[in-house]
Every structure is written in C-alpha cells, then in structure tokens.
Amino acid sequence: MRIDRYLSEMGAGTRSELKKMIRKGQVSVDGETVKDPGYSVEPGQKVLCAGVPVEYETEVYYLMNKPAGVITATEDRHQKTVLDLIGERTRKDLFPVGRLDRDTTGLLLITNDGEMGHRLLSPKKHVDKRYRALVSGEVNAEDVRKFAEGLRVDEELTALPAELEILEIRSEGEEKRSVVEVVIREGKFHQIKRMFGAVGKEVLELKRLTMGPLRLDPDLGEGQWRRLTEKELKELREITGMG
C-alpha cells in the first residue's frame, strides 16, 4: 500500500497534506525517512508521522448521525453519500451497514467489517432497530395491534411483528399527526413507510434511534460522526456472536 494512502486511511491527514509532509521528510518507515508518497508499506511495519506512531487498523467502525438529503451508498456520481461526509481522511473500503432512505435521519454504522455488517442485518440475529416517526393521521390501538401481529403490506412485502408505541397525538388545524416509535427486526426496502401505508397513514419524518446495542449519540449533530467506543464495539460483537 502507498505510504500516503496508509496514513490517510489511519486519519493522519488528507492525501494532499500527507504528500507534503512526506516530501519534507516528516515520515519514516522502520527508522528510515521516506520522501516518496508512493513508497510501498505493509501493515506491521513501524510508521512514524511527524514523530507520532501510526499503527494500521484492519477494521474500523464509525457511528454517524445521518442527515436528510444524503444517500446511504458508497459512491454516487450525482448525489452526496454518507461516505462523502466522512471525507478524504478515511479508508476506501468502508460501507454503511443497512440503508436509510435519502430523507431518513439518525443512527448509521459505517465500517469495513463485512462479517459484522452481515450479521447485524441477518433476520436470524433479530437485531432490534428503533425509529421515531412523525405520521399523518391519528395512530390508534388497532394500528398497534396490526403491527404486533405482522403485516401483509403488499404483494412483495410481509413484515414481521413489530412494536409500535404512540408518544403523542398532535392537532394541526383540522388535521392530526402522530409521534410514534417503532421497533423492527428486519430492514426491507422502505419498510416502515410501507407498513404505515398499509394502515392508511403516511410517514412524514423518520429517524433511527438505535441499532442493537448502539444508541444515537446526542452529542453528534446531523452529518457528524465518531469512532465507536470500546464498550460499544464489545456489545456489538456480543450481540452478533463475534465476541
């Protein structure tokens, strides 16, 4: 791997910043100064950048508060993606675990750990995902019952039983709107929106609050991200059987 890419993926700086530092002799590999940004380095070699050791990590995990208007994808020619928000300071093998619609906000896990991602999304693991939604109309006890029993949404989608909790009913003129929380254990295409559509209501706003043991960090503004803590990672490994 190129030394500038190695350092960039480990968050030491942008590729352009690092190339300048390398050419100035501020980077060494196994005690030898390196001035070529294309110098090949392997994980396990001792790398110093401005005197600070930079150890290569095989797997990385980020918690993001996804904003509206950004798509959950690794790349797109026309629209901004969640990886664009992390930017050039990260590695190129990252992917979002699961998909939030373009207008859906909230918790998103981004990693390069394919096995972890697969297990979190597997229906067999029954990983709960909690969402808060603003819904048109008045959600009622009958809707709660239907969600709890599981829904035949349309010809393509049958939804497993889900927990629906009514938090607030708002009156806006002659119209009513409901604030609810929903817990699902799968993540099919537009699932929550389609489930509410099946009971005659429309989802106006949707935010994911939790995914398994992960909780949306209240200190993260929309579009912000941070690395998982050791505690969060340990809990994820336990729930997916990788601990």
mmCIF file of C-alpha atoms in Angstrom:
data_model
loop_
_atom_site.group_PDB
_atom_site.id
_atom_site.type_symbol
_atom_site.label_atom_id
_atom_site.label_comp_id
_atom_site.label_asym_id
_atom_site.label_seq_id
_atom_site.Cartn_x
_atom_site.Cartn_y
_atom_site.Cartn_z
ATOM 1 C CA MET A 1 0.000 0.000 0.000
ATOM 2 C CA ARG A 2 1.242 3.531 -0.747
ATOM 3 C CA ILE A 3 2.505 5.325 2.344
ATOM 4 C CA ASP A 4 0.290 8.378 1.705
ATOM 5 C CA ARG A 5 -2.785 6.143 1.453
ATOM 6 C CA TYR A 6 -1.766 4.170 4.554
ATOM 7 C CA LEU A 7 -1.512 7.371 6.594
ATOM 8 C CA SER A 8 -4.696 8.854 5.125
ATOM 9 C CA GLU A 9 -6.728 5.766 5.952
ATOM 10 C CA MET A 10 -5.483 5.927 9.522
ATOM 11 C CA GLY A 11 -6.651 9.537 9.835
ATOM 12 C CA ALA A 12 -3.230 11.192 9.872
ATOM 13 C CA GLY A 13 -4.333 13.819 7.354
ATOM 14 C CA THR A 14 -5.618 14.277 3.826
ATOM 15 C CA ARG A 15 -3.661 12.792 0.937
ATOM 16 C CA SER A 16 -2.541 16.250 -0.191
ATOM 17 C CA GLU A 17 -1.411 17.219 3.339
ATOM 18 C CA LEU A 18 0.433 13.948 3.780
ATOM 19 C CA LYS A 19 2.232 14.168 0.454
ATOM 20 C CA LYS A 20 3.700 17.498 1.549
ATOM 21 C CA MET A 21 4.767 16.062 4.906
ATOM 22 C CA ILE A 22 6.358 13.041 3.249
ATOM 23 C CA ARG A 23 8.324 15.179 0.797
ATOM 24 C CA LYS A 24 9.536 17.295 3.729
ATOM 25 C CA GLY A 25 10.963 14.178 5.388
ATOM 26 C CA GLN A 26 8.449 14.070 8.245
ATOM 27 C CA VAL A 27 7.571 10.385 7.734
ATOM 28 C CA SER A 28 9.688 7.314 8.460
ATOM 29 C CA VAL A 29 9.228 3.563 7.984
ATOM 30 C CA ASP A 30 11.192 1.181 10.200
ATOM 31 C CA GLY A 31 13.510 4.041 11.148
ATOM 32 C CA GLU A 32 14.235 5.165 7.592
ATOM 33 C CA THR A 33 12.996 8.537 6.332
ATOM 34 C CA VAL A 34 10.648 8.229 3.354
ATOM 35 C CA LYS A 35 10.219 11.090 0.880
ATOM 36 C CA ASP A 36 8.246 9.349 -1.855
ATOM 37 C CA PRO A 37 4.427 9.379 -1.316
ATOM 38 C CA GLY A 38 4.257 6.232 -3.469
ATOM 39 C CA TYR A 39 6.598 4.272 -1.216
ATOM 40 C CA SER A 40 5.129 0.812 -0.527
ATOM 41 C CA VAL A 41 4.458 -0.082 3.096
ATOM 42 C CA GLU A 42 2.889 -3.144 4.716
ATOM 43 C CA PRO A 43 0.766 -3.416 7.886
ATOM 44 C CA GLY A 44 3.086 -4.326 10.744
ATOM 45 C CA GLN A 45 5.904 -2.011 9.727
ATOM 46 C CA LYS A 46 6.778 0.764 12.187
ATOM 47 C CA VAL A 47 5.495 4.023 10.709
ATOM 48 C CA LEU A 48 6.055 7.460 12.251
ATOM 49 C CA CYS A 49 4.338 10.612 11.007
ATOM 50 C CA ALA A 50 5.727 13.848 12.480
ATOM 51 C CA GLY A 51 7.233 11.684 15.222
ATOM 52 C CA VAL A 52 3.904 10.038 16.118
ATOM 53 C CA PRO A 53 3.488 6.257 15.631
ATOM 54 C CA VAL A 54 0.708 5.343 13.173
ATOM 55 C CA GLU A 55 -0.403 1.731 13.505
ATOM 56 C CA TYR A 56 -2.534 0.212 10.772
ATOM 57 C CA GLU A 57 -6.002 -0.971 11.820
ATOM 58 C CA THR A 58 -7.532 -3.884 9.959
ATOM 59 C CA GLU A 59 -11.113 -2.965 10.874
ATOM 60 C CA VAL A 60 -12.674 0.377 11.722
ATOM 61 C CA TYR A 61 -16.133 1.365 12.959
ATOM 62 C CA TYR A 62 -17.869 4.754 12.803
ATOM 63 C CA LEU A 63 -21.157 5.933 14.306
ATOM 64 C CA MET A 64 -22.859 8.636 12.215
ATOM 65 C CA ASN A 65 -25.893 10.832 12.701
ATOM 66 C CA LYS A 66 -27.108 10.753 9.116
ATOM 67 C CA PRO A 67 -28.722 13.964 7.850
ATOM 68 C CA ALA A 68 -31.598 14.213 5.380
ATOM 69 C CA GLY A 69 -30.710 14.738 1.736
ATOM 70 C CA VAL A 70 -27.751 12.346 1.749
ATOM 71 C CA ILE A 71 -27.951 8.846 0.301
ATOM 72 C CA THR A 72 -26.768 5.704 2.064
ATOM 73 C CA ALA A 73 -24.301 4.436 -0.524
ATOM 74 C CA THR A 74 -20.574 4.086 -1.030
ATOM 75 C CA GLU A 75 -20.489 6.319 -4.113
ATOM 76 C CA ASP A 76 -22.764 8.215 -6.459
ATOM 77 C CA ARG A 77 -21.976 10.495 -9.393
ATOM 78 C CA HIS A 78 -24.842 12.872 -8.792
ATOM 79 C CA GLN A 79 -25.730 12.867 -5.087
ATOM 80 C CA LYS A 80 -23.778 13.252 -1.859
ATOM 81 C CA THR A 81 -23.273 9.990 0.031
ATOM 82 C CA VAL A 82 -22.706 9.250 3.708
ATOM 83 C CA LEU A 83 -19.076 8.385 2.905
ATOM 84 C CA ASP A 84 -18.630 11.832 1.375
ATOM 85 C CA LEU A 85 -19.436 13.241 4.828
ATOM 86 C CA ILE A 86 -16.520 11.348 6.334
ATOM 87 C CA GLY A 87 -14.358 12.580 3.505
ATOM 88 C CA GLU A 88 -10.786 12.012 2.413
ATOM 89 C CA ARG A 89 -9.418 11.289 5.880
ATOM 90 C CA THR A 90 -10.698 7.706 5.859
ATOM 91 C CA ARG A 91 -10.006 4.446 4.093
ATOM 92 C CA LYS A 92 -11.635 3.408 0.837
ATOM 93 C CA ASP A 93 -13.112 0.055 1.900
ATOM 94 C CA LEU A 94 -15.857 1.484 4.136
ATOM 95 C CA PHE A 95 -19.563 0.786 3.653
ATOM 96 C CA PRO A 96 -22.778 1.665 5.524
ATOM 97 C CA VAL A 97 -24.464 -1.183 7.402
ATOM 98 C CA GLY A 98 -28.013 -1.228 6.101
ATOM 99 C CA ARG A 99 -29.756 1.548 4.246
ATOM 100 C CA LEU A 100 -31.554 4.659 5.413
ATOM 101 C CA ASP A 101 -33.690 6.440 2.825
ATOM 102 C CA ARG A 102 -32.471 9.759 1.471
ATOM 103 C CA ASP A 103 -34.860 11.710 3.718
ATOM 104 C CA THR A 104 -34.406 9.472 6.789
ATOM 105 C CA THR A 105 -32.052 10.667 9.520
ATOM 106 C CA GLY A 106 -30.338 9.187 12.532
ATOM 107 C CA LEU A 107 -28.042 6.366 13.548
ATOM 108 C CA LEU A 108 -25.901 4.752 10.879
ATOM 109 C CA LEU A 109 -22.975 2.369 11.380
ATOM 110 C CA ILE A 110 -20.163 2.624 8.855
ATOM 111 C CA THR A 111 -17.387 0.036 8.815
ATOM 112 C CA ASN A 112 -15.184 -2.154 6.642
ATOM 113 C CA ASP A 113 -16.035 -5.279 8.675
ATOM 114 C CA GLY A 114 -18.102 -7.321 6.234
ATOM 115 C CA GLU A 115 -18.852 -10.162 8.639
ATOM 116 C CA MET A 116 -20.104 -7.754 11.309
ATOM 117 C CA GLY A 117 -22.302 -5.962 8.772
ATOM 118 C CA HIS A 118 -23.776 -9.221 7.503
ATOM 119 C CA ARG A 119 -24.617 -10.467 10.986
ATOM 120 C CA LEU A 120 -26.233 -7.197 12.072
ATOM 121 C CA LEU A 121 -28.556 -7.297 9.073
ATOM 122 C CA SER A 122 -29.349 -11.014 9.195
ATOM 123 C CA PRO A 123 -33.004 -11.685 10.178
ATOM 124 C CA LYS A 124 -31.735 -14.747 12.087
ATOM 125 C CA LYS A 125 -29.919 -12.479 14.564
ATOM 126 C CA HIS A 126 -33.099 -10.487 15.387
ATOM 127 C CA VAL A 127 -31.209 -7.218 15.911
ATOM 128 C CA ASP A 128 -33.736 -4.586 17.012
ATOM 129 C CA LYS A 129 -33.809 -1.214 15.259
ATOM 130 C CA ARG A 130 -35.828 1.578 16.867
ATOM 131 C CA TYR A 131 -37.188 4.519 14.876
ATOM 132 C CA ARG A 132 -39.083 7.665 15.801
ATOM 133 C CA ALA A 133 -41.596 8.840 13.211
ATOM 134 C CA LEU A 134 -43.990 11.686 12.576
ATOM 135 C CA VAL A 135 -47.036 10.173 10.879
ATOM 136 C CA SER A 136 -50.092 11.703 9.233
ATOM 137 C CA GLY A 137 -53.406 10.983 10.925
ATOM 138 C CA GLU A 138 -54.105 9.513 14.341
ATOM 139 C CA VAL A 139 -52.297 6.270 15.083
ATOM 140 C CA ASN A 140 -54.540 4.126 17.275
ATOM 141 C CA ALA A 141 -54.692 0.882 19.239
ATOM 142 C CA GLU A 142 -55.814 -1.017 16.139
ATOM 143 C CA ASP A 143 -52.639 0.044 14.332
ATOM 144 C CA VAL A 144 -50.581 -1.082 17.333
ATOM 145 C CA ARG A 145 -52.292 -4.481 17.200
ATOM 146 C CA LYS A 146 -51.709 -4.884 13.463
ATOM 147 C CA PHE A 147 -48.026 -4.031 13.805
ATOM 148 C CA ALA A 148 -47.686 -6.510 16.682
ATOM 149 C CA GLU A 149 -49.254 -9.296 14.626
ATOM 150 C CA GLY A 150 -47.203 -8.634 11.498
ATOM 151 C CA LEU A 151 -48.477 -7.077 8.290
ATOM 152 C CA ARG A 152 -49.067 -8.205 4.759
ATOM 153 C CA VAL A 153 -48.081 -4.873 3.255
ATOM 154 C CA ASP A 154 -48.438 -5.624 -0.446
ATOM 155 C CA GLU A 155 -47.705 -8.363 -2.974
ATOM 156 C CA GLU A 156 -43.968 -8.036 -2.299
ATOM 157 C CA LEU A 157 -43.658 -7.365 1.436
ATOM 158 C CA THR A 158 -44.747 -9.250 4.514
ATOM 159 C CA ALA A 159 -43.468 -7.535 7.646
ATOM 160 C CA LEU A 160 -42.592 -9.466 10.786
ATOM 161 C CA PRO A 161 -44.267 -8.445 14.064
ATOM 162 C CA ALA A 162 -43.097 -5.005 15.193
ATOM 163 C CA GLU A 163 -43.516 -2.885 18.302
ATOM 164 C CA LEU A 164 -45.468 0.348 17.794
ATOM 165 C CA GLU A 165 -45.670 2.911 20.610
ATOM 166 C CA ILE A 166 -47.785 6.069 20.425
ATOM 167 C CA LEU A 167 -45.959 9.002 22.044
ATOM 168 C CA GLU A 168 -48.109 11.997 21.098
ATOM 169 C CA ILE A 169 -51.140 12.960 19.012
ATOM 170 C CA ARG A 170 -50.931 16.497 17.630
ATOM 171 C CA SER A 171 -53.781 18.590 16.256
ATOM 172 C CA GLU A 172 -52.770 20.943 13.455
ATOM 173 C CA GLY A 173 -55.929 22.740 12.394
ATOM 174 C CA GLU A 174 -58.359 20.060 11.265
ATOM 175 C CA GLU A 175 -55.570 17.541 10.727
ATOM 176 C CA LYS A 176 -53.990 15.209 13.232
ATOM 177 C CA ARG A 177 -50.445 13.928 13.306
ATOM 178 C CA SER A 178 -48.891 11.241 15.478
ATOM 179 C CA VAL A 179 -45.433 10.950 17.003
ATOM 180 C CA VAL A 180 -44.588 7.273 17.387
ATOM 181 C CA GLU A 181 -41.694 4.897 17.917
ATOM 182 C CA VAL A 182 -41.378 1.629 16.025
ATOM 183 C CA VAL A 183 -39.076 -1.326 16.675
ATOM 184 C CA ILE A 184 -38.429 -3.691 13.769
ATOM 185 C CA ARG A 185 -36.110 -6.687 13.456
ATOM 186 C CA GLU A 186 -35.602 -6.578 9.718
ATOM 187 C CA GLY A 187 -34.811 -3.844 7.239
ATOM 188 C CA LYS A 188 -36.652 -4.313 3.996
ATOM 189 C CA PHE A 189 -36.935 -1.577 1.369
ATOM 190 C CA HIS A 190 -38.944 1.406 2.692
ATOM 191 C CA GLN A 191 -40.291 -0.974 5.315
ATOM 192 C CA ILE A 192 -41.654 1.432 7.935
ATOM 193 C CA LYS A 193 -43.126 3.746 5.320
ATOM 194 C CA ARG A 194 -44.825 0.812 3.614
ATOM 195 C CA MET A 195 -46.117 -0.579 6.913
ATOM 196 C CA PHE A 196 -47.808 2.714 7.768
ATOM 197 C CA GLY A 197 -49.094 2.949 4.219
ATOM 198 C CA ALA A 198 -50.782 -0.424 4.764
ATOM 199 C CA VAL A 199 -52.805 1.077 7.658
ATOM 200 C CA GLY A 200 -53.706 4.215 5.699
ATOM 201 C CA LYS A 201 -51.095 6.632 7.023
ATOM 202 C CA GLU A 202 -48.064 8.446 5.669
ATOM 203 C CA VAL A 203 -44.650 8.810 7.306
ATOM 204 C CA LEU A 204 -43.681 12.489 7.219
ATOM 205 C CA GLU A 205 -40.404 12.273 9.152
ATOM 206 C CA LEU A 206 -38.310 9.279 10.193
ATOM 207 C CA LYS A 207 -35.239 8.968 12.402
ATOM 208 C CA ARG A 208 -33.378 5.843 13.506
ATOM 209 C CA LEU A 209 -32.550 5.924 17.213
ATOM 210 C CA THR A 210 -30.957 2.551 17.882
ATOM 211 C CA MET A 211 -29.465 -0.496 16.192
ATOM 212 C CA GLY A 212 -28.953 -3.368 18.584
ATOM 213 C CA PRO A 213 -26.897 -2.002 21.489
ATOM 214 C CA LEU A 214 -25.907 1.170 19.601
ATOM 215 C CA ARG A 215 -27.675 4.408 20.532
ATOM 216 C CA LEU A 216 -27.755 7.645 18.558
ATOM 217 C CA ASP A 217 -25.228 9.903 20.278
ATOM 218 C CA PRO A 218 -26.981 13.133 21.391
ATOM 219 C CA ASP A 219 -23.644 14.955 21.067
ATOM 220 C CA LEU A 220 -23.476 14.244 17.332
ATOM 221 C CA GLY A 221 -25.130 16.871 15.161
ATOM 222 C CA GLU A 222 -26.639 15.784 11.851
ATOM 223 C CA GLY A 223 -23.821 14.884 9.482
ATOM 224 C CA GLN A 224 -21.318 14.341 12.292
ATOM 225 C CA TRP A 225 -19.613 11.050 13.139
ATOM 226 C CA ARG A 226 -17.189 9.469 15.581
ATOM 227 C CA ARG A 227 -15.472 6.152 16.148
ATOM 228 C CA LEU A 228 -17.228 3.517 18.207
ATOM 229 C CA THR A 229 -16.091 3.248 21.809
ATOM 230 C CA GLU A 230 -14.540 0.002 23.050
ATOM 231 C CA LYS A 231 -17.718 -0.633 25.062
ATOM 232 C CA GLU A 232 -19.958 -0.186 22.001
ATOM 233 C CA LEU A 233 -17.762 -2.460 19.913
ATOM 234 C CA LYS A 234 -17.721 -5.121 22.627
ATOM 235 C CA GLU A 235 -21.539 -5.040 22.831
ATOM 236 C CA LEU A 236 -21.829 -5.303 19.038
ATOM 237 C CA ARG A 237 -19.539 -8.318 18.972
ATOM 238 C CA GLU A 238 -21.549 -9.973 21.724
ATOM 239 C CA ILE A 239 -24.922 -9.492 20.033
ATOM 240 C CA THR A 240 -23.594 -10.790 16.693
ATOM 241 C CA GLY A 241 -21.792 -13.758 18.228
ATOM 242 C CA MET A 242 -18.367 -12.398 17.337
ATOM 243 C CA GLY A 243 -17.320 -11.608 20.904
#
